[in-house]
Short mmCIF file of C-alpha atoms and ligand atoms in Angstrom, two decimals:
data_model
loop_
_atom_site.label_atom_id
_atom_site.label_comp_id
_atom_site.label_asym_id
_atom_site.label_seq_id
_atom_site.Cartn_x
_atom_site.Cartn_y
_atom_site.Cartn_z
CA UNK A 1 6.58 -29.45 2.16
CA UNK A 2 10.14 -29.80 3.45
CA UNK A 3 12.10 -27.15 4.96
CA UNK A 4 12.06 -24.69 2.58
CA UNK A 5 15.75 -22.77 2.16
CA UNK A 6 15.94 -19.37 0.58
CA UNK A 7 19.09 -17.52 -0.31
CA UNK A 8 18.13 -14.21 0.00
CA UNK A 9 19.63 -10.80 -1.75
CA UNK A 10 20.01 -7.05 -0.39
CA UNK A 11 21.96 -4.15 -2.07
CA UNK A 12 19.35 -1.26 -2.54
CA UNK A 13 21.52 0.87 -0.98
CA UNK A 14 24.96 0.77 1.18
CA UNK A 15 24.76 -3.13 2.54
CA UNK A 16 25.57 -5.87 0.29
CA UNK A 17 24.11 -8.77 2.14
CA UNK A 18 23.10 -12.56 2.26
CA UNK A 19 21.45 -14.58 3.64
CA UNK A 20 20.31 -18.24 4.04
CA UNK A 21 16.63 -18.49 5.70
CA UNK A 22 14.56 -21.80 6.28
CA UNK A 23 10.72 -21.96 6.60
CA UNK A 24 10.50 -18.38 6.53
CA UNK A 25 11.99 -17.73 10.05
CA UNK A 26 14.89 -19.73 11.53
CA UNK A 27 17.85 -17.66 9.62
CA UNK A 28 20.71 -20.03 9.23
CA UNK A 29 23.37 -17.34 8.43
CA UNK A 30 23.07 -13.30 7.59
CA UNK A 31 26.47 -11.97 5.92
CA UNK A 32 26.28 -8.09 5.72
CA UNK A 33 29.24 -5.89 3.97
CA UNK A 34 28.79 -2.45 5.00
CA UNK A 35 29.78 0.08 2.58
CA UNK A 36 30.35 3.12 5.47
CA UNK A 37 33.65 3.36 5.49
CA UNK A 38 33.60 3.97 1.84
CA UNK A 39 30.93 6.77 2.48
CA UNK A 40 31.96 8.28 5.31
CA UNK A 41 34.84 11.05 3.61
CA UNK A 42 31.48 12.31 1.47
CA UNK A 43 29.30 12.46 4.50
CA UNK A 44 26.97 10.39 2.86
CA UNK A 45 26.07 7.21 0.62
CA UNK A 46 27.60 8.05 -3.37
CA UNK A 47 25.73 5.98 -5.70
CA UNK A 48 28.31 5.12 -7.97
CA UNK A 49 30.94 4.25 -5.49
CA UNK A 50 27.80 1.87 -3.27
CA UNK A 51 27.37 0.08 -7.17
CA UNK A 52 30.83 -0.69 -7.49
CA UNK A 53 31.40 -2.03 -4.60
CA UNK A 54 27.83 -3.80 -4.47
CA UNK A 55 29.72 -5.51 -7.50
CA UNK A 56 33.06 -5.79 -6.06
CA UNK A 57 31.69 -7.62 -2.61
CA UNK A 58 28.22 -9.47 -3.60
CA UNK A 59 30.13 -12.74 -4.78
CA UNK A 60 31.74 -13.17 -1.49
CA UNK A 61 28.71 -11.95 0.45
CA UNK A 62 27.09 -14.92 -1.09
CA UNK A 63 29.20 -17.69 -0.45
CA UNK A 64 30.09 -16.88 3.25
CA UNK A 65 26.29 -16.44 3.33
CA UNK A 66 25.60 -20.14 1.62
CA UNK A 67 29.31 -21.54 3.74
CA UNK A 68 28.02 -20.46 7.06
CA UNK A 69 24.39 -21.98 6.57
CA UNK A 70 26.74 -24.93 5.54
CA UNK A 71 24.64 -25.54 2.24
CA UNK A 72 25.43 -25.14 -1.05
CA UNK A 73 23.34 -24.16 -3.95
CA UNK A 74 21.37 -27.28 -4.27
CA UNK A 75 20.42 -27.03 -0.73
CA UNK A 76 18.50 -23.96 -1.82
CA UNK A 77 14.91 -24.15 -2.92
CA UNK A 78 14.48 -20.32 -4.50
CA UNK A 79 16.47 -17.02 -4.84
CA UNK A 80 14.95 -13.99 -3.09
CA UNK A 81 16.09 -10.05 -4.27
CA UNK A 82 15.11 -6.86 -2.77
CA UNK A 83 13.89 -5.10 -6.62
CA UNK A 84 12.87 -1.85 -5.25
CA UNK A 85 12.98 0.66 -3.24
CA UNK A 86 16.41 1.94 -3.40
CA UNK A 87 19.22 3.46 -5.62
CA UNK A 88 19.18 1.90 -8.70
CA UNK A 89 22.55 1.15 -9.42
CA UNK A 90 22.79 -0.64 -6.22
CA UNK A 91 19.60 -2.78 -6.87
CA UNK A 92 20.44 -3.65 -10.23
CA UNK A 93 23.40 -5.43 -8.77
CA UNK A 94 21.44 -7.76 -6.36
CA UNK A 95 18.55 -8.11 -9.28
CA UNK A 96 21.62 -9.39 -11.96
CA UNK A 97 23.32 -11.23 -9.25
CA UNK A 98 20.04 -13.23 -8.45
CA UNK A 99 18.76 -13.86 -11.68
CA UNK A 100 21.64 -15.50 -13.00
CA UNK A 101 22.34 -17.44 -9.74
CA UNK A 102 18.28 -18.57 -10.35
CA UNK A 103 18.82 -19.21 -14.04
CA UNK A 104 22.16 -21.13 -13.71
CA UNK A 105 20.62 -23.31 -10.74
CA UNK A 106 17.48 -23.59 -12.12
CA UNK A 107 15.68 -22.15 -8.72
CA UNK A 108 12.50 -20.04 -8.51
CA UNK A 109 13.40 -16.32 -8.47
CA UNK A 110 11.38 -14.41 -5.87
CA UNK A 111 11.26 -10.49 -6.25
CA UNK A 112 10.84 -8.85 -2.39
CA UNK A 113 9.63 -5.46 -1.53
CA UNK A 114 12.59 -3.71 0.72
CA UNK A 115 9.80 -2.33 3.35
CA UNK A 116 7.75 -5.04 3.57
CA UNK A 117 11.43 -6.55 4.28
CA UNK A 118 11.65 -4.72 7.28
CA UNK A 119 8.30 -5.46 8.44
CA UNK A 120 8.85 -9.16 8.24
CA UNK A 121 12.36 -8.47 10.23
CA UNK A 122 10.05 -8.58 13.37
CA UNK A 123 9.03 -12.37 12.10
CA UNK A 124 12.90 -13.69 13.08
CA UNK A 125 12.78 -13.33 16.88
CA UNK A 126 9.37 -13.35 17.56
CA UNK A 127 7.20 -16.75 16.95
CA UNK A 128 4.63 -15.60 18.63
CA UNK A 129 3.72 -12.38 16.26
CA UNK A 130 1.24 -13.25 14.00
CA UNK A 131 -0.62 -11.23 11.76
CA UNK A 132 -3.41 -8.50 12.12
CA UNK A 133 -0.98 -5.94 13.82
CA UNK A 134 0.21 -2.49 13.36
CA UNK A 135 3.64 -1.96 11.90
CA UNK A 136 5.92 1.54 12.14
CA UNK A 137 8.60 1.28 8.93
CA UNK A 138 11.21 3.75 9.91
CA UNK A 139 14.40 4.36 7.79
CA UNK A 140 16.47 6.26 5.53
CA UNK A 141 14.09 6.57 2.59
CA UNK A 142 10.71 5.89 4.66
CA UNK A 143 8.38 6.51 7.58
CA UNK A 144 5.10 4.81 7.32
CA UNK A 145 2.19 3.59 9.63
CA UNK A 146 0.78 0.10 8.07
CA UNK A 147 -1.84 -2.36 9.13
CA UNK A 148 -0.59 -5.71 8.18
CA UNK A 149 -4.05 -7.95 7.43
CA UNK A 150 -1.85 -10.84 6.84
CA UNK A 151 1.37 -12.37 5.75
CA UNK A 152 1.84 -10.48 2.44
CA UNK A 153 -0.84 -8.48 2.95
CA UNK A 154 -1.05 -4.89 3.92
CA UNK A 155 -3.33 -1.17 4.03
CA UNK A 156 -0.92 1.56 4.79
CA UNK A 157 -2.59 3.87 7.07
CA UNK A 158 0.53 7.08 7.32
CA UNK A 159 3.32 8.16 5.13
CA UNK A 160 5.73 11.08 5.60
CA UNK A 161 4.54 13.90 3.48
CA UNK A 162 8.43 14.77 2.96
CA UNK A 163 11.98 13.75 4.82
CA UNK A 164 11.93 10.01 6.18
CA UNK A 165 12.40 9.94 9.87
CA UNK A 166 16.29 8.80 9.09
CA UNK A 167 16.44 11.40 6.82
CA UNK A 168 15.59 13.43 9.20
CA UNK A 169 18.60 12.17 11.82
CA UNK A 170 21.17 12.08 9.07
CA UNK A 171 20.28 15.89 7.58
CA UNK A 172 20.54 17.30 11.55
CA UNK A 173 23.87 14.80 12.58
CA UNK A 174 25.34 16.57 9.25
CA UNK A 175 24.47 20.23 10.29
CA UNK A 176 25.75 19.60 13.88
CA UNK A 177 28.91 18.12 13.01
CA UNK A 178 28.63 14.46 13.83
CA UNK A 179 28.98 12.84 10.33
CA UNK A 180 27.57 10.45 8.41
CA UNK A 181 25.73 7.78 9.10
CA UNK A 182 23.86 10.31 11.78
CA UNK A 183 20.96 8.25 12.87
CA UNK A 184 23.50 6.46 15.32
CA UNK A 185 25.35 9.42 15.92
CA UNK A 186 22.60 11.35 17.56
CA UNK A 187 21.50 8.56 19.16
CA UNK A 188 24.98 8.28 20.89
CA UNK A 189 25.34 12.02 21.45
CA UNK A 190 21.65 12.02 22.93
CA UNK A 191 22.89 10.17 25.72
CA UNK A 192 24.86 13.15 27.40
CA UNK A 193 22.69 15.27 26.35
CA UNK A 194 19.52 16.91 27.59
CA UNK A 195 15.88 16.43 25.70
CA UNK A 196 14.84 18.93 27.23
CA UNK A 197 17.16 21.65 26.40
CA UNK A 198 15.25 23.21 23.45
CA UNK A 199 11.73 23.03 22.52
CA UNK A 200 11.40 22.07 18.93
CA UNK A 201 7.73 22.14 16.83
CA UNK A 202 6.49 18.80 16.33
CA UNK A 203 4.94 18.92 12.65
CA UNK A 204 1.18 18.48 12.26
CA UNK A 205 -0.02 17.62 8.71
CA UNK A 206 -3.70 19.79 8.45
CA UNK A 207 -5.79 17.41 6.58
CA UNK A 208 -4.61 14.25 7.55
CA UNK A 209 -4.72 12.50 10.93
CA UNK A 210 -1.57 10.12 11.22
CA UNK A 211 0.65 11.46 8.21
CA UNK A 212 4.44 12.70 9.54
CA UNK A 213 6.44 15.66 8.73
CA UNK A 214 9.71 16.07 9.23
CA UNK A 215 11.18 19.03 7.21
CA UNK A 216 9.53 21.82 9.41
CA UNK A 217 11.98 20.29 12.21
CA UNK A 218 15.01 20.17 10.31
CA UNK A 219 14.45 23.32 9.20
CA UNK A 220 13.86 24.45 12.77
CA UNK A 221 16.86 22.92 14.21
CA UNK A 222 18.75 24.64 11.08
CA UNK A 223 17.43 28.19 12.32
CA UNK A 224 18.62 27.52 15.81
CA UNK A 225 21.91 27.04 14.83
CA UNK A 226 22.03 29.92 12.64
CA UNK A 227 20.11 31.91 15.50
CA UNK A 228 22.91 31.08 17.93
CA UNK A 229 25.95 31.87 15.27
CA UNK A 230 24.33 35.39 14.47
CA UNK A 231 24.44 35.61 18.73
CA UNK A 232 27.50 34.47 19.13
CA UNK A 233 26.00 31.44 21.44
CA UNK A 234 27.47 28.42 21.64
CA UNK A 235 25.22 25.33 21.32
CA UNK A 236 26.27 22.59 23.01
CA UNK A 237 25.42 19.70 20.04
CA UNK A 238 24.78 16.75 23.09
CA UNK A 239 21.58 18.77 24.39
CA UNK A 240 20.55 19.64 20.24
CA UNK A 241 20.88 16.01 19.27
CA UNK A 242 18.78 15.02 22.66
CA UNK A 243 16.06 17.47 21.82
CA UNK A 244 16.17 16.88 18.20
CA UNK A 245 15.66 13.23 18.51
CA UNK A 246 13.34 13.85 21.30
CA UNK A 247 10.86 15.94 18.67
CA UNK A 248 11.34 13.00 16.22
CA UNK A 249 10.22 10.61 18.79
CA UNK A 250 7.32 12.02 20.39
CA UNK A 251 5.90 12.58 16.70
CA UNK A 252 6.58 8.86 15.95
CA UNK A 253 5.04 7.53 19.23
CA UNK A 254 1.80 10.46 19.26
CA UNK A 255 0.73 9.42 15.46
CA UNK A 256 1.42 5.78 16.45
CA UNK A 257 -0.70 5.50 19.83
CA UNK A 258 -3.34 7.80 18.15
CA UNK A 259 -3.44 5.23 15.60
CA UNK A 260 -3.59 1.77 17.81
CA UNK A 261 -6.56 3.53 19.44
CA UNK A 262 -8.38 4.18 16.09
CA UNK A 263 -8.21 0.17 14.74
CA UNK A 264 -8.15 -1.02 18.30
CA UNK A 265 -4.73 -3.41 17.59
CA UNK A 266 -3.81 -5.85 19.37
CA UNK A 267 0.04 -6.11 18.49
CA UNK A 268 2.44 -3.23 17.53
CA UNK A 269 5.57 -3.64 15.90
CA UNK A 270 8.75 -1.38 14.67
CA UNK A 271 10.61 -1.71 11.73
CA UNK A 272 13.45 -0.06 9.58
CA UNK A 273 16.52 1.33 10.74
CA UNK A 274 15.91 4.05 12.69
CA UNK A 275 13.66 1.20 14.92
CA UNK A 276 17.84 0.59 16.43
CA UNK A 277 17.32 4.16 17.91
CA UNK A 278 16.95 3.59 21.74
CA UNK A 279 14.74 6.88 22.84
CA UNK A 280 12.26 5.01 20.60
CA UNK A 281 12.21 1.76 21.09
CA UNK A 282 11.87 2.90 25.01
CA UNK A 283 8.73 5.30 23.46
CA UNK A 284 6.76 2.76 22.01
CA UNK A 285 7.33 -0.39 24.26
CA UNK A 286 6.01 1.95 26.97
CA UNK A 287 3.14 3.82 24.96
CA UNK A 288 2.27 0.25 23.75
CA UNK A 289 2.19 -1.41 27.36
CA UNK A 290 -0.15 2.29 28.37
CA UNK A 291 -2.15 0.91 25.69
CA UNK A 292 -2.66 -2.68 26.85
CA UNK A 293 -0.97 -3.69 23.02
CA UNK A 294 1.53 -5.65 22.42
CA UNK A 295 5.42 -4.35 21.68
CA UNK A 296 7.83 -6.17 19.19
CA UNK A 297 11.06 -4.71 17.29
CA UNK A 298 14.08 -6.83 16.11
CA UNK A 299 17.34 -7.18 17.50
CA UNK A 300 19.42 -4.04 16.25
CA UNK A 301 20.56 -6.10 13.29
CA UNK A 302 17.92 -7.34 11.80
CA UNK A 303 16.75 -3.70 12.09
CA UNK A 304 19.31 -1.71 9.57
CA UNK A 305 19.34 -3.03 6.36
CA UNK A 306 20.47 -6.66 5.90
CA UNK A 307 18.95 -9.96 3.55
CA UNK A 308 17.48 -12.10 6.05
CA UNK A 309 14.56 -9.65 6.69
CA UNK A 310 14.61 -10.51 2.57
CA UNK A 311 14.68 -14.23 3.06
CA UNK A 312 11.65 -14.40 5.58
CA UNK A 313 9.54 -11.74 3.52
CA UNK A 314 9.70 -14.09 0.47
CA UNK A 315 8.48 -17.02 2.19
CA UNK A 316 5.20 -15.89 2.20
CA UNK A 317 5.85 -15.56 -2.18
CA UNK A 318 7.45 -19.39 -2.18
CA UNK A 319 4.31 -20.81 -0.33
CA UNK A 320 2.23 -19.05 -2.58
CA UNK A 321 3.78 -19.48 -5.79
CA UNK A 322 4.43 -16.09 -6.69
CA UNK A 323 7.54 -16.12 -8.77
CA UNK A 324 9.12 -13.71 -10.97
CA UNK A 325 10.61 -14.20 -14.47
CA UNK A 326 13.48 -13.06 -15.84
CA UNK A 327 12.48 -9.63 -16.56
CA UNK A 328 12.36 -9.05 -13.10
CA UNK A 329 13.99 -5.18 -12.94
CA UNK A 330 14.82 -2.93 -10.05
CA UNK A 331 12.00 -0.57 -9.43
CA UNK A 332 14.01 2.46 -7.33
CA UNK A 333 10.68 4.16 -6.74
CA UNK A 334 8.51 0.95 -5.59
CA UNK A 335 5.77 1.76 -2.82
CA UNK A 336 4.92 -0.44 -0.32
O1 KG4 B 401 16.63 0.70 7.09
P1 KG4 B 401 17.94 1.33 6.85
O2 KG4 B 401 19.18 0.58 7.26
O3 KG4 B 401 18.09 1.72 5.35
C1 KG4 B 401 17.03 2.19 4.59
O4 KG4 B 401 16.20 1.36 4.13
O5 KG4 B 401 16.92 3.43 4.49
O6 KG4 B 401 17.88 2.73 7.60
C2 KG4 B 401 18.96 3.60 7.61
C3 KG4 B 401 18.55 4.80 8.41
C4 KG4 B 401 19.57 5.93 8.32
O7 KG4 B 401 18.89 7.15 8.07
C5 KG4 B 401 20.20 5.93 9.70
O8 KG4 B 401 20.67 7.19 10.10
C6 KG4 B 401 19.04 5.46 10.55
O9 KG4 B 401 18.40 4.47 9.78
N1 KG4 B 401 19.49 4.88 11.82
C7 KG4 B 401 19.19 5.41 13.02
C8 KG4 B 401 19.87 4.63 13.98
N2 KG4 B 401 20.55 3.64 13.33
C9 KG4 B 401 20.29 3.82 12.00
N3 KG4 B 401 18.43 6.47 13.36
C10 KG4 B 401 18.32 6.75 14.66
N4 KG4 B 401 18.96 6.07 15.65
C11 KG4 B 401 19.72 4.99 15.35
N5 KG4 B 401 20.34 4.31 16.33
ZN1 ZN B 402 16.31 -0.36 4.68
#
């Protein structure tokens, strides 16, 4: 096989991005539109406003993506889409926008799960990570502990029983003032603050061993504030956003470690958005070198939401021969 060039497709939610990848790793150019600014006055993402301008931007996301790789369409040898999870207005864009592109250039479509996206973001910067290892998804929508067995394959071990971890950030960066998107707000604010500061619960789910909580600490972090109003105390929001994210942490790295132990991995890697936050990627590259494992997370970028995480999970599908059809649909609630 020659180099094999995917033009990849992500707008589950408020990204519209591109992106040309080759061979499943070398990413010749990612093109990413974020919506924020449009969100931002509503303090959070408005589906119908993310679908428009999914529509409004995807055409141009496409060509800068295909002009900086410096191909054109018949350079490309298949058409990778993020079908699921996400909003579905938002998907539905990328899923119509690929089809046709697939149909009209008679390319193999190929249909890509958005976390196992993530995951395979740690695949871009790191040749040397090769499948088993352990994998922590952490975004917006989910928080998961997986085993990946091999490329494409994949036992999920822990799933958050309610709020995803950047739910979590963006729910407590609302309540404190600090706006939307909040996982990078607290993460700023966390700097000047203290982690120490207040002592917040960290969630234990009774009957399982590694599955996450996270509404018992919103809630808690809620209380305080209303604790401190009904005093008349002022809370200064650096030290809350330190000792908020702190909790969140500390959960993340405690189910994780417990977990490396259990299967005895070799190589650990983070994923998702909230994998940008710095408290944790500090966490786990030091719990993993305690443990004598191995520590990957992408750059920053490849980290929130973008399409060449899309382009390098599909790979795996073009080597394989797993094509979609035409039917192919968004699936808002697909699990990993
Ligand atoms: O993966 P992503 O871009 O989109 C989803 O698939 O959900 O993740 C977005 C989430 C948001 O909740 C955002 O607040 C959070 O990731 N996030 C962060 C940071 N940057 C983004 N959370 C904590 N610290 C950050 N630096
Ligand atoms: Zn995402």
């Amino acid at each position: 096989m020659g180099k094999v060039r995917i033009l990849a497709v992500e707008s589950s939610c408020d990204e519209t991005a591109a992106a040309v990848v080759e061979d499943g790793k070398n990413v010749l150019s990612n093109v990413i539109y974020s919506q924020i600014d449009l969100h931002t006055l509503y303090g959070g993402v408005v589906p119908e406003i993310a679908s428009r301008a999914h529509i409004e931007k995807i055409d141009p996301v496409i060509t800068s993506a295909l002009f900086e790789a410096g191909c054109t369409l018949s350079d490309i040898d298949a058409v990778a889409v993020t079908f699921g999870p996400g909003l579905v207005g938002p998907l539905l864009v990328g899923v119509a926008e690929a089809k046709a592109i697939a149909f009209a250039s008679d390319l193999p479509l190929i249909g890509v799960n958005h976390i196992y996206g993530h995951i395979c973001a740690n695949f871009i910067e790191h040749a040397d990570l090769k499948p088993p290892f352990m994998t922590l998804v952490v975004s917006g929508g989910h928080t998961h502990l997986v085993n990946i067995t091999d490329y494409g394959e994949y036992e999920v071990i822990a799933r958050t029983r309610d709020d995803a971890a950047g739910e979590a950030f963006d729910k407590v960066a609302r309540a404190i003032g600090l706006g939307y998107p909040g996982g990078p707000k607290i993460d700023e604010a966390s700097k000047r603050g203290n982690p120490d500061a207040i002592v917040f619960p960290k969630a234990k789910v009774g009957d399982s061993e590694f599955d996450f909580s996270f509404s018992g600490l919103k809630s808690a972090v809620l209380n305080y504030l209303n604790h401190a109003e009904m005093k008349n105390e002022t809370v200064d929001p650096d030290d809350l956003a330190a000792s908020f994210q702190k909790a969140v942490v500390d959960v993340l790295t405690d189910h994780s470690t417990l977990a490396m132990r259990k299967y005895g991995v070799r190589d650990f890697a983070l994923a998702g958005g909230v994998a940008s936050n710095r408290a944790l990627r500090a966490s786990l590259a030091d719990a993993c070198a305690a443990e004598g494992v191995g520590f990957y997370v992408p750059s920053p970028v490849y980290c929130t939401d973008n399409a060449a995480m899309i382009g390098v999970a599909a790979y795996t599908d073009y080597v394989k021969g797993n094509f979609a059809d035409l039917a192919l649909n968004a699936v808002p609630n697909l699990s990993l």
